[in-house]
PDB file of C-alpha atoms in Angstrom:
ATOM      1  CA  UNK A  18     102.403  91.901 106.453  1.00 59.00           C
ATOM      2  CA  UNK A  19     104.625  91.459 103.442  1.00 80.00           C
ATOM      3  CA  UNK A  20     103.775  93.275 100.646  1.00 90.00           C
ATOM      4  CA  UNK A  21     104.490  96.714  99.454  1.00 96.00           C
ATOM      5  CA  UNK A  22     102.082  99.691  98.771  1.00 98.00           C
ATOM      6  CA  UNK A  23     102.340 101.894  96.016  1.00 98.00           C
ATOM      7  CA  UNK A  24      99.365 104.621  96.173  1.00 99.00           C
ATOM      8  CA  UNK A  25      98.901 106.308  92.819  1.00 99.00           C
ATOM      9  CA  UNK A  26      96.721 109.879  93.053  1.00 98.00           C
ATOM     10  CA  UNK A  27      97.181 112.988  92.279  1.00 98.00           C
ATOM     11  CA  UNK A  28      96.738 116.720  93.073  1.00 97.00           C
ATOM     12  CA  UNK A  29      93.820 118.292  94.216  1.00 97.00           C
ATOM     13  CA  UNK A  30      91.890 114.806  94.764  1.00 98.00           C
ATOM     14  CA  UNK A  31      90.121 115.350  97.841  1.00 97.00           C
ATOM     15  CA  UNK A  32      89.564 111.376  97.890  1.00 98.00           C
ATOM     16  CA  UNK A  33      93.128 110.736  97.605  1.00 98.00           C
ATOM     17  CA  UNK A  34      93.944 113.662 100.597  1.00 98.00           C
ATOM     18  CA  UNK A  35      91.580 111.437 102.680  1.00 98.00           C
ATOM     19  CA  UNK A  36      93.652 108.832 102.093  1.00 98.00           C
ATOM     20  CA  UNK A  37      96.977 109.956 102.449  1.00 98.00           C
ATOM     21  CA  UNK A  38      95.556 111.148 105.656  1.00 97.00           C
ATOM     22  CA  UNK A  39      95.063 107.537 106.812  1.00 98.00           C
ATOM     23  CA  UNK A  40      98.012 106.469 105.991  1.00 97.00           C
ATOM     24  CA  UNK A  41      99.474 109.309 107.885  1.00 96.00           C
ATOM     25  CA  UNK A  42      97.823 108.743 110.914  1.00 96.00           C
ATOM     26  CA  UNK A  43      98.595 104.848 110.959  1.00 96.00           C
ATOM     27  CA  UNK A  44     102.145 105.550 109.644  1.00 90.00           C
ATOM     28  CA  UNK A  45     102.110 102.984 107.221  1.00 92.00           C
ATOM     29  CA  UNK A  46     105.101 102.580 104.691  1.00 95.00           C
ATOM     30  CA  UNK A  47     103.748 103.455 101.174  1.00 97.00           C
ATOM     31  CA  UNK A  48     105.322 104.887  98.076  1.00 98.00           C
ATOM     32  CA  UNK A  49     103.166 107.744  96.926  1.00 98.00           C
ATOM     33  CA  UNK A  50     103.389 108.147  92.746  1.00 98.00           C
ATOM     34  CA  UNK A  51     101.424 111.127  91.637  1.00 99.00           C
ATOM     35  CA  UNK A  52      99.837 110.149  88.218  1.00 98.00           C
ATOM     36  CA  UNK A  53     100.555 114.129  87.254  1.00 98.00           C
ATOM     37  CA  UNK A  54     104.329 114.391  87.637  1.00 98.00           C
ATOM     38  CA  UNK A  55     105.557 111.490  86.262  1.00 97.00           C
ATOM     39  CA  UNK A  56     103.836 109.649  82.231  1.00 97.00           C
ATOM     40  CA  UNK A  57     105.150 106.136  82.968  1.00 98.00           C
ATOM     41  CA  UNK A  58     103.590 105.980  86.486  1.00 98.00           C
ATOM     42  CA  UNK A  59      99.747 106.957  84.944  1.00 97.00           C
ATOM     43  CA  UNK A  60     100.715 104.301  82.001  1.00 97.00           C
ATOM     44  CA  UNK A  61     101.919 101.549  84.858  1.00 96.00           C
ATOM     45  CA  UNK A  62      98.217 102.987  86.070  1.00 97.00           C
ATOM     46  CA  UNK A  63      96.140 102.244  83.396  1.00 97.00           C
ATOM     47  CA  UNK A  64      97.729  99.044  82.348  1.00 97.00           C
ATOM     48  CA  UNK A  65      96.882  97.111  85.770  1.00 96.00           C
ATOM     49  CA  UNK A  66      93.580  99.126  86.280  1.00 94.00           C
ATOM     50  CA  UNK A  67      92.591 100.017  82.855  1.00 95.00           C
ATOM     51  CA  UNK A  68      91.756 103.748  83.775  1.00 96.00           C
ATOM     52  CA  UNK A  69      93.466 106.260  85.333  1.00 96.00           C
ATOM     53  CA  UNK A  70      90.978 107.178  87.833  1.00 97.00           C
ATOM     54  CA  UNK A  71      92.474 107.966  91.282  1.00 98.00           C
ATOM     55  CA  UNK A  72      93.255 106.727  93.787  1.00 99.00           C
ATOM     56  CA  UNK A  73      94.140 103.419  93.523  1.00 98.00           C
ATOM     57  CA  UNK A  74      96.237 101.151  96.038  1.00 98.00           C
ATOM     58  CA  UNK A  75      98.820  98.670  94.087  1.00 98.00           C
ATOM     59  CA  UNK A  76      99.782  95.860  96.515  1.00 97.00           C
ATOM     60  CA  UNK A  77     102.589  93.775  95.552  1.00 95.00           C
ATOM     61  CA  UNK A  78     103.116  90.458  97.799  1.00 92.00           C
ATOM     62  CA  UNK A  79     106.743  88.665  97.980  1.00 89.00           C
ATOM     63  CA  UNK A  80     105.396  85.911  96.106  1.00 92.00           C
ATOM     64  CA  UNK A  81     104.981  88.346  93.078  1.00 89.00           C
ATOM     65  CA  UNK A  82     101.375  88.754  92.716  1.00 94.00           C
ATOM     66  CA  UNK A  83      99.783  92.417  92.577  1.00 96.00           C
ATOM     67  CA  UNK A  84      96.213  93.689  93.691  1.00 96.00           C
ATOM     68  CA  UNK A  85      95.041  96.546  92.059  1.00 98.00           C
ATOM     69  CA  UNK A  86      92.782  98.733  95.085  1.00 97.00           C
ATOM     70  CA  UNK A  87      90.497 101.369  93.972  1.00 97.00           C
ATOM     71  CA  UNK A  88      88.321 103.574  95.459  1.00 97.00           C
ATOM     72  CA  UNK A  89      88.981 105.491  98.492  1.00 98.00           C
ATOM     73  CA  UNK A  90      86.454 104.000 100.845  1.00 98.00           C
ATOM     74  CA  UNK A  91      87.787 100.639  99.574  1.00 98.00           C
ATOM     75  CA  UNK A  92      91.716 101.676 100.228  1.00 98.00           C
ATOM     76  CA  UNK A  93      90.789 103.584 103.861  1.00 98.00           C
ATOM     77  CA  UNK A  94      88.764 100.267 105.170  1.00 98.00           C
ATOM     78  CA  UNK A  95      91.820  97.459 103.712  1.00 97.00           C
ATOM     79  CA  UNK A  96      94.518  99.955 105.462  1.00 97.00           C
ATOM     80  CA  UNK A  97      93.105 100.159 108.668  1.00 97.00           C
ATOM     81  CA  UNK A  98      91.700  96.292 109.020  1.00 97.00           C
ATOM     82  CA  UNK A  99      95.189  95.144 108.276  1.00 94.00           C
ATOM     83  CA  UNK A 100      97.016  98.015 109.897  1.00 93.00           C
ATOM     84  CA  UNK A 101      95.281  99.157 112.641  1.00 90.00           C
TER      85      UNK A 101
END
């Protein structure tokens, strides 16, 4: 698959643990931005999601579309159909 992740969550989000947990256990390549540490990353956030409710998957494809991911049901089931 061609694309890159970008997870966006922050700390103490028991939804976003179980999904860094996932991606841990399928060792999938994905740039982690936590929403708390960083302004511009909750503002990239909110403009493609319009909230900044986490956690949210961004996946960017190499023809230069992106698919916004929430929910953490939503982001465990893609990650493990397609990387599994």
């Amino acid at each position: 698959m061609d694309e890159k992740l970008i997870l966006y969550l922050r700390d103490y989000c028991g939804y976003c643990a179980m999904v860094q947990e996932v991606i841990s256990e399928l060792t999938v390549e994905v740039e982690q931005r936590n929403i708390w540490e960083n302004d511009s990353w909750q503002n990239e956030l909110i403009a493609g999601q319009g909230s900044s409710t986490v956690p949210v998957l961004c996946r960017m494809t190499a023809v230069g579309e992106t698919h916004w991911l929430p929910e953490s049901d939503a982001i465990i089931r893609y990650l493990i159909q397609t990387y599994d």
